[in-house]
Tab-separated table of C-alpha atoms in Angstrom:
chain	number	residue	atom	x	y	z
A	1	UNK	CA	16.710	3.942	11.047
A	2	UNK	CA	13.102	3.523	10.033
A	3	UNK	CA	11.900	6.096	7.561
A	4	UNK	CA	8.208	5.749	8.391
A	5	UNK	CA	8.154	4.320	11.920
A	6	UNK	CA	8.183	5.997	15.306
A	7	UNK	CA	9.641	2.916	17.017
A	8	UNK	CA	13.126	4.405	16.996
A	9	UNK	CA	14.431	1.792	19.429
A	10	UNK	CA	13.872	-0.917	16.822
A	11	UNK	CA	17.082	-2.027	15.133
A	12	UNK	CA	16.461	-3.311	11.628
A	13	UNK	CA	19.688	-5.294	11.769
A	14	UNK	CA	18.401	-7.557	14.570
A	15	UNK	CA	16.299	-9.558	12.136
A	16	UNK	CA	16.533	-9.639	8.378
A	17	UNK	CA	13.022	-9.599	6.948
A	18	UNK	CA	12.480	-11.841	3.930
A	19	UNK	CA	10.638	-10.059	1.148
A	20	UNK	CA	8.908	-11.568	-1.876
A	21	UNK	CA	8.900	-8.990	-4.676
A	22	UNK	CA	6.408	-9.799	-7.436
A	23	UNK	CA	7.296	-8.684	-10.953
A	24	UNK	CA	3.798	-7.354	-11.699
A	25	UNK	CA	2.608	-7.213	-15.290
A	26	UNK	CA	5.732	-8.124	-17.295
A	27	UNK	CA	4.602	-5.875	-20.155
A	28	UNK	CA	4.510	-2.811	-17.900
A	29	UNK	CA	7.107	-0.809	-15.975
A	30	UNK	CA	7.171	-3.198	-12.991
A	31	UNK	CA	10.318	-5.092	-14.072
A	32	UNK	CA	12.141	-1.820	-14.824
A	33	UNK	CA	11.378	-0.166	-11.490
A	34	UNK	CA	12.383	-3.371	-9.697
A	35	UNK	CA	15.784	-3.382	-11.408
A	36	UNK	CA	16.275	0.316	-10.672
A	37	UNK	CA	15.160	0.041	-7.050
A	38	UNK	CA	17.350	-2.965	-6.241
A	39	UNK	CA	20.380	-1.209	-7.741
A	40	UNK	CA	19.804	2.017	-5.801
A	41	UNK	CA	22.654	2.863	-3.389
A	42	UNK	CA	20.092	4.559	-1.105
A	43	UNK	CA	18.117	1.370	-0.569
A	44	UNK	CA	18.692	-0.243	2.807
A	45	UNK	CA	20.435	-3.632	2.757
A	46	UNK	CA	18.881	-4.846	6.020
A	47	UNK	CA	16.610	-7.355	4.351
A	48	UNK	CA	16.639	-10.288	1.932
A	49	UNK	CA	14.592	-9.904	-1.236
A	50	UNK	CA	13.540	-12.496	-3.792
A	51	UNK	CA	11.931	-11.513	-7.076
A	52	UNK	CA	8.943	-13.690	-8.010
A	53	UNK	CA	8.590	-13.740	-11.791
A	54	UNK	CA	10.578	-14.915	-14.793
A	55	UNK	CA	14.320	-14.509	-15.122
A	56	UNK	CA	14.325	-14.424	-18.916
A	57	UNK	CA	11.586	-11.774	-19.089
A	58	UNK	CA	13.435	-9.715	-16.491
A	59	UNK	CA	16.649	-10.104	-18.501
A	60	UNK	CA	14.832	-8.983	-21.646
A	61	UNK	CA	13.764	-5.774	-19.915
A	62	UNK	CA	17.276	-5.304	-18.539
A	63	UNK	CA	18.761	-5.484	-22.028
A	64	UNK	CA	16.079	-3.296	-23.600
A	65	UNK	CA	16.470	-0.552	-20.996
A	66	UNK	CA	20.254	-0.572	-21.371
A	67	UNK	CA	19.943	-0.288	-25.141
A	68	UNK	CA	17.644	2.708	-24.728
A	69	UNK	CA	20.420	4.574	-22.943
A	70	UNK	CA	19.215	4.385	-19.360
A	71	UNK	CA	21.379	6.550	-17.070
A	72	UNK	CA	20.146	5.073	-13.778
A	73	UNK	CA	21.927	2.013	-12.307
A	74	UNK	CA	20.193	-1.300	-12.947
A	75	UNK	CA	20.498	-4.518	-10.968
A	76	UNK	CA	21.687	-7.360	-13.190
A	77	UNK	CA	19.073	-10.146	-13.089
A	78	UNK	CA	21.923	-12.675	-12.945
A	79	UNK	CA	22.874	-11.321	-9.522
A	80	UNK	CA	19.350	-11.429	-8.067
A	81	UNK	CA	17.567	-14.105	-6.096
A	82	UNK	CA	14.643	-15.050	-8.339
A	83	UNK	CA	11.858	-17.595	-8.071
A	84	UNK	CA	11.514	-18.450	-11.745
A	85	UNK	CA	7.790	-19.119	-12.054
A	86	UNK	CA	7.051	-21.670	-14.792
A	87	UNK	CA	4.866	-20.387	-17.620
A	88	UNK	CA	3.826	-22.121	-20.808
A	89	UNK	CA	6.064	-21.174	-23.719
A	90	UNK	CA	3.084	-20.189	-25.836
A	91	UNK	CA	1.923	-17.770	-23.146
A	92	UNK	CA	5.401	-16.278	-22.737
A	93	UNK	CA	5.668	-15.766	-26.485
A	94	UNK	CA	2.503	-13.643	-26.412
A	95	UNK	CA	3.925	-11.189	-23.858
A	96	UNK	CA	5.098	-7.993	-25.533
A	97	UNK	CA	6.674	-5.074	-23.675
A	98	UNK	CA	4.286	-2.153	-23.632
A	99	UNK	CA	1.173	-4.186	-24.484
A	100	UNK	CA	-1.043	-5.426	-21.703
A	101	UNK	CA	-3.031	-8.481	-22.751
A	102	UNK	CA	-4.393	-11.791	-21.511
A	103	UNK	CA	-0.927	-13.347	-21.543
A	104	UNK	CA	0.668	-10.623	-19.404
A	105	UNK	CA	-2.359	-10.716	-17.115
A	106	UNK	CA	-2.073	-14.481	-16.662
A	107	UNK	CA	1.633	-14.133	-15.902
A	108	UNK	CA	1.175	-11.418	-13.275
A	109	UNK	CA	-1.664	-13.361	-11.632
A	110	UNK	CA	0.517	-16.463	-11.456
A	111	UNK	CA	3.367	-14.489	-9.858
A	112	UNK	CA	0.961	-13.317	-7.164
A	113	UNK	CA	-0.309	-16.826	-6.492
A	114	UNK	CA	3.230	-18.102	-6.042
A	115	UNK	CA	4.235	-15.240	-3.758
A	116	UNK	CA	1.146	-15.623	-1.570
A	117	UNK	CA	1.542	-19.398	-1.294
A	118	UNK	CA	5.228	-19.104	-0.313
A	119	UNK	CA	4.438	-16.375	2.215
A	120	UNK	CA	1.527	-18.317	3.721
A	121	UNK	CA	3.898	-21.252	4.179
A	122	UNK	CA	6.340	-19.065	6.153
A	123	UNK	CA	9.053	-18.665	3.517
A	124	UNK	CA	8.620	-14.866	3.420
A	125	UNK	CA	7.630	-12.200	5.940
A	126	UNK	CA	6.263	-9.674	3.456
A	127	UNK	CA	5.114	-9.260	-0.122
A	128	UNK	CA	5.960	-6.213	-2.220
A	129	UNK	CA	3.965	-5.999	-5.430
A	130	UNK	CA	4.780	-4.280	-8.702
A	131	UNK	CA	1.755	-2.936	-10.617
A	132	UNK	CA	-0.702	-5.113	-12.511
A	133	UNK	CA	-3.406	-4.213	-15.019
A	134	UNK	CA	-6.884	-5.194	-13.849
A	135	UNK	CA	-8.051	-5.287	-17.482
A	136	UNK	CA	-5.317	-7.822	-18.295
A	137	UNK	CA	-6.368	-9.971	-15.342
A	138	UNK	CA	-9.933	-9.869	-16.593
A	139	UNK	CA	-8.816	-10.759	-20.127
A	140	UNK	CA	-7.026	-13.771	-18.648
A	141	UNK	CA	-10.203	-14.856	-16.851
A	142	UNK	CA	-9.429	-13.553	-13.344
A	143	UNK	CA	-12.231	-11.312	-12.115
A	144	UNK	CA	-10.782	-9.529	-9.071
A	145	UNK	CA	-11.077	-5.809	-8.294
A	146	UNK	CA	-7.324	-5.781	-7.646
A	147	UNK	CA	-4.359	-7.437	-5.962
A	148	UNK	CA	-5.662	-6.480	-2.504
A	149	UNK	CA	-8.744	-8.649	-2.819
A	150	UNK	CA	-6.720	-11.616	-4.103
A	151	UNK	CA	-4.317	-11.301	-1.154
A	152	UNK	CA	-7.220	-11.254	1.288
A	153	UNK	CA	-8.903	-14.280	-0.290
A	154	UNK	CA	-5.766	-16.414	-0.465
A	155	UNK	CA	-4.756	-15.577	3.129
A	156	UNK	CA	-8.229	-16.164	4.543
A	157	UNK	CA	-8.612	-12.530	5.625
A	158	UNK	CA	-12.115	-11.136	6.059
A	159	UNK	CA	-11.251	-7.634	7.294
A	160	UNK	CA	-8.620	-5.639	5.481
A	161	UNK	CA	-7.929	-2.134	4.276
A	162	UNK	CA	-5.850	-0.070	1.845
A	163	UNK	CA	-3.581	2.310	3.734
A	164	UNK	CA	-1.451	4.749	1.747
A	165	UNK	CA	1.769	5.901	3.388
A	166	UNK	CA	4.221	8.522	2.191
A	167	UNK	CA	7.113	10.462	3.701
A	168	UNK	CA	7.400	14.112	2.673
A	169	UNK	CA	10.773	15.012	1.129
A	170	UNK	CA	10.136	18.609	2.173
A	171	UNK	CA	9.290	18.288	5.890
A	172	UNK	CA	9.735	14.579	6.794
A	173	UNK	CA	6.080	14.486	7.846
A	174	UNK	CA	4.402	11.111	7.252
A	175	UNK	CA	1.063	10.994	5.459
A	176	UNK	CA	-1.225	8.056	6.214
A	177	UNK	CA	-4.598	7.657	4.499
A	178	UNK	CA	-6.948	4.681	4.829
A	179	UNK	CA	-9.824	4.116	2.394
A	180	UNK	CA	-13.135	2.858	3.801
A	181	UNK	CA	-14.372	1.719	0.369
A	182	UNK	CA	-12.008	0.941	-2.487
A	183	UNK	CA	-12.649	-0.275	-6.024
A	184	UNK	CA	-16.394	0.205	-6.405
A	185	UNK	CA	-18.429	2.586	-8.592
A	186	UNK	CA	-19.110	5.962	-7.006
A	187	UNK	CA	-22.880	5.402	-7.134
A	188	UNK	CA	-22.467	2.395	-4.820
A	189	UNK	CA	-20.525	4.232	-2.109
A	190	UNK	CA	-23.551	5.543	-0.107
A	191	UNK	CA	-25.103	2.069	-0.230
A	192	UNK	CA	-21.978	0.263	0.918
A	193	UNK	CA	-21.020	2.692	3.680
A	194	UNK	CA	-22.414	1.607	7.052
A	195	UNK	CA	-21.565	2.209	10.693
A	196	UNK	CA	-20.388	-1.405	10.900
A	197	UNK	CA	-17.987	-0.976	7.967
A	198	UNK	CA	-16.687	2.303	9.412
A	199	UNK	CA	-15.972	0.576	12.728
A	200	UNK	CA	-14.132	-2.260	10.979
A	201	UNK	CA	-11.883	0.171	9.116
A	202	UNK	CA	-11.273	2.342	12.180
A	203	UNK	CA	-10.369	-0.752	14.211
A	204	UNK	CA	-7.855	-1.750	11.521
A	205	UNK	CA	-6.374	1.737	11.384
A	206	UNK	CA	-5.970	2.133	15.142
A	207	UNK	CA	-4.449	-1.340	15.438
A	208	UNK	CA	-2.000	-0.600	12.603
A	209	UNK	CA	-0.987	2.791	14.030
A	210	UNK	CA	-0.334	1.275	17.443
A	211	UNK	CA	1.420	-1.945	16.427
A	212	UNK	CA	3.228	-1.038	13.206
A	213	UNK	CA	3.916	2.676	13.626
A	214	UNK	CA	4.212	2.993	17.405
A	215	UNK	CA	1.530	5.686	17.636
A	216	UNK	CA	-0.662	5.572	20.739
A	217	UNK	CA	-3.191	8.167	21.855
A	218	UNK	CA	-3.025	9.656	18.369
A	219	UNK	CA	-5.306	11.735	16.222
A	220	UNK	CA	-7.378	10.577	13.248
A	221	UNK	CA	-9.273	12.873	10.879
A	222	UNK	CA	-12.454	11.400	9.393
A	223	UNK	CA	-14.040	12.791	6.225
A	224	UNK	CA	-17.671	13.493	5.633
A	225	UNK	CA	-19.423	11.960	2.652
A	226	UNK	CA	-21.241	14.949	1.169
A	227	UNK	CA	-20.075	18.461	0.254
A	228	UNK	CA	-19.677	20.495	3.461
A	229	UNK	CA	-20.332	17.215	5.323
A	230	UNK	CA	-23.991	17.531	4.396
A	231	UNK	CA	-24.402	21.053	5.820
A	232	UNK	CA	-26.863	19.882	8.474
A	233	UNK	CA	-28.844	17.823	6.013
A	234	UNK	CA	-29.119	20.425	3.273
A	235	UNK	CA	-26.587	18.709	0.975
A	236	UNK	CA	-27.123	15.103	2.032
A	237	UNK	CA	-28.448	13.293	5.079
A	238	UNK	CA	-25.894	10.538	5.712
A	239	UNK	CA	-23.921	12.614	8.217
A	240	UNK	CA	-27.001	13.508	10.261
A	241	UNK	CA	-28.638	10.092	10.001
A	242	UNK	CA	-25.760	7.872	11.023
A	243	UNK	CA	-22.206	9.178	10.517
A	244	UNK	CA	-22.230	11.764	13.330
A	245	UNK	CA	-23.950	9.411	15.837
A	246	UNK	CA	-21.464	6.680	14.890
A	247	UNK	CA	-18.536	9.025	15.486
A	248	UNK	CA	-19.850	10.015	18.929
A	249	UNK	CA	-20.035	6.341	19.897
A	250	UNK	CA	-16.482	5.739	18.683
A	251	UNK	CA	-15.194	8.692	20.716
A	252	UNK	CA	-16.714	7.170	23.835
A	253	UNK	CA	-15.170	3.782	23.032
A	254	UNK	CA	-11.710	5.284	22.355
A	255	UNK	CA	-11.119	8.044	24.947
A	256	UNK	CA	-7.368	7.949	24.321
A	257	UNK	CA	-7.785	8.806	20.646
A	258	UNK	CA	-8.775	12.145	19.164
A	259	UNK	CA	-11.279	11.534	16.387
A	260	UNK	CA	-11.942	14.661	14.330
A	261	UNK	CA	-14.915	14.842	11.993
A	262	UNK	CA	-16.847	14.434	9.952
A	263	UNK	CA	-14.644	17.006	8.232
A	264	UNK	CA	-15.850	18.564	4.950
A	265	UNK	CA	-13.920	16.669	2.260
A	266	UNK	CA	-12.802	19.807	0.433
A	267	UNK	CA	-11.077	21.254	3.516
A	268	UNK	CA	-9.823	18.074	5.207
A	269	UNK	CA	-6.692	18.047	3.053
A	270	UNK	CA	-5.580	21.643	3.679
A	271	UNK	CA	-3.540	20.838	6.799
A	272	UNK	CA	-1.957	17.694	5.304
A	273	UNK	CA	-0.962	19.742	2.255
A	274	UNK	CA	0.728	22.335	4.436
A	275	UNK	CA	2.385	19.618	6.505
A	276	UNK	CA	3.671	17.995	3.312
A	277	UNK	CA	5.055	21.110	1.658
A	278	UNK	CA	5.859	23.118	4.788
A	279	UNK	CA	3.587	25.592	6.516
A	280	UNK	CA	2.216	26.827	9.810
A	281	UNK	CA	-0.214	23.922	10.171
A	282	UNK	CA	2.414	21.168	10.031
A	283	UNK	CA	2.162	20.422	13.763
A	284	UNK	CA	-1.649	20.350	13.554
A	285	UNK	CA	-1.911	17.622	10.933
A	286	UNK	CA	-3.429	14.331	12.069
A	287	UNK	CA	-1.557	11.046	12.426
A	288	UNK	CA	-3.900	9.455	9.884
A	289	UNK	CA	-6.820	10.293	7.600
A	290	UNK	CA	-9.893	8.154	6.979
A	291	UNK	CA	-11.354	8.747	3.495
A	292	UNK	CA	-14.747	7.278	2.664
A	293	UNK	CA	-14.151	6.428	-0.991
A	294	UNK	CA	-11.368	5.960	-3.519
A	295	UNK	CA	-10.988	9.375	-5.135
A	296	UNK	CA	-11.727	11.275	-1.932
A	297	UNK	CA	-8.501	9.857	-0.543
A	298	UNK	CA	-6.341	9.198	-3.567
A	299	UNK	CA	-6.669	12.470	-5.460
A	300	UNK	CA	-4.940	14.400	-2.645
A	301	UNK	CA	-2.520	11.560	-1.909
A	302	UNK	CA	-1.375	11.420	-5.524
A	303	UNK	CA	-1.187	15.201	-5.813
A	304	UNK	CA	1.225	15.268	-2.885
A	305	UNK	CA	3.036	11.963	-3.212
A	306	UNK	CA	2.466	10.368	-6.609
A	307	UNK	CA	6.058	9.181	-6.987
A	308	UNK	CA	6.637	8.076	-3.404
A	309	UNK	CA	3.367	6.872	-1.823
A	310	UNK	CA	3.150	3.235	-0.742
A	311	UNK	CA	-0.047	1.183	-0.867
A	312	UNK	CA	-0.104	-0.950	2.283
A	313	UNK	CA	-2.713	-3.655	2.836
A	314	UNK	CA	-3.509	-3.786	6.549
A	315	UNK	CA	-5.302	-6.647	8.290
A	316	UNK	CA	-3.373	-9.433	6.515
A	317	UNK	CA	-1.347	-12.014	8.495
A	318	UNK	CA	1.762	-10.685	6.727
A	319	UNK	CA	3.023	-7.335	5.489
A	320	UNK	CA	2.059	-6.275	1.971
A	321	UNK	CA	3.143	-3.074	0.278
A	322	UNK	CA	2.884	-1.901	-3.304
A	323	UNK	CA	3.777	0.990	-5.533
A	324	UNK	CA	1.138	3.687	-5.850
A	325	UNK	CA	1.123	3.819	-9.653
A	326	UNK	CA	0.025	1.718	-12.567
A	327	UNK	CA	1.686	-0.316	-15.284
A	328	UNK	CA	2.352	2.690	-17.578
A	329	UNK	CA	2.482	0.503	-20.703
A	330	UNK	CA	3.180	3.589	-22.818
A	331	UNK	CA	6.670	4.045	-21.319
A	332	UNK	CA	7.535	0.406	-20.592
A	333	UNK	CA	11.051	-0.545	-21.628
A	334	UNK	CA	12.089	3.023	-22.437
A	335	UNK	CA	14.261	3.478	-19.360
A	336	UNK	CA	12.380	6.500	-18.045
A	337	UNK	CA	10.188	4.929	-15.347
A	338	UNK	CA	10.605	6.420	-11.857
A	339	UNK	CA	11.491	3.832	-9.184
A	340	UNK	CA	10.945	6.120	-6.165
A	341	UNK	CA	7.656	4.490	-5.146
A	342	UNK	CA	9.105	0.987	-5.551
A	343	UNK	CA	12.055	1.859	-3.324
A	344	UNK	CA	9.689	3.284	-0.724
A	345	UNK	CA	7.488	0.169	-0.911
A	346	UNK	CA	10.474	-2.117	-0.346
A	347	UNK	CA	11.782	-0.016	2.548
A	348	UNK	CA	8.415	0.192	4.284
A	349	UNK	CA	7.798	-3.552	3.904
A	350	UNK	CA	11.195	-4.288	5.473
A	351	UNK	CA	10.595	-1.857	8.328
A	352	UNK	CA	7.116	-3.111	9.193
A	353	UNK	CA	8.132	-6.761	8.845
A	354	UNK	CA	11.072	-6.146	11.180
A	355	UNK	CA	8.763	-4.648	13.801
A	356	UNK	CA	6.453	-7.663	13.593
A	357	UNK	CA	9.352	-10.111	13.786
A	358	UNK	CA	10.739	-8.471	16.882
A	359	UNK	CA	7.327	-8.275	18.523
A	360	UNK	CA	6.912	-12.011	17.905
A	361	UNK	CA	10.344	-12.661	19.392
A	362	UNK	CA	9.466	-10.661	22.515
A	363	UNK	CA	6.170	-12.505	22.861
A	364	UNK	CA	7.903	-15.881	22.494
A	365	UNK	CA	10.463	-14.918	25.148
A	366	UNK	CA	7.725	-13.736	27.488
A	367	UNK	CA	5.665	-16.906	27.015
A	368	UNK	CA	8.692	-19.100	27.666
């Protein structure tokens, strides 16, 4: 049964979602966590997964991790379905485990291009991405803020968002946090934030909660921008000038949804924390949280769920999930990387893709 989804009548065995799993930066821990995740006995088998990368590089990691005395089961690359992406031999020779550089950046970018192209053509229903290094992409000549922006560009998507999802191992409560702004300097946040952008992100979040998670008439908590949400203009004027009026308009437009806010950022995460770890406020936590900038959302998310949060790109024509951690070059190949987030990313991608497949089937039946 779905770990993250409230659509409990959905049977994941009805359709087998097809997942493209990119290898990420081959010099980082991506290949290792892929091998660990795909060998995990806890991982559902109700999907088909194909690794997009290089078989020989994956085999090199497999051998290196085994030599280092890894105690966690590893999937043998020879047993996996792999799209062996062609790379120039010179480039492959410059890839060194534990060292992110232009060569590893070029490889990880190429894996993404292949996965997106195959998914756009209908070969896959979802993409799961291992971590990349933005600095390595830049060294290779690819100037993107991250994988999210590349996915949006290549799929022709104008409106998209980064939703972080995690299931508490303590209480089974599901944390969902959407970022309004993502990879921009903090000084640009007040300039970029507008009522129009807030509406776009809220539209995406409501649509995702309804269609992918089966939540209707839910509750969303929305953060303020300034300390104490501006304290009536004493600590910032954005709330008074436009955020509070915008929120009142959205409440009128969405009478079936409870929109709380703007909540002071330092207190907004108290109830989620109690819901995550267990406490009296667990039933009072919202269905989702709207954070206005990167660290406002991701510091609490990573404090609670660093090893199990899933980065989900919403608004794309296909499902995309990713681990919520980086390449960790310093531990690459040592056999100590934690695959919990990768397993969660694979499971969530399969669950959400299954829901979309079955909705499409129902629509096709209805139209016929």
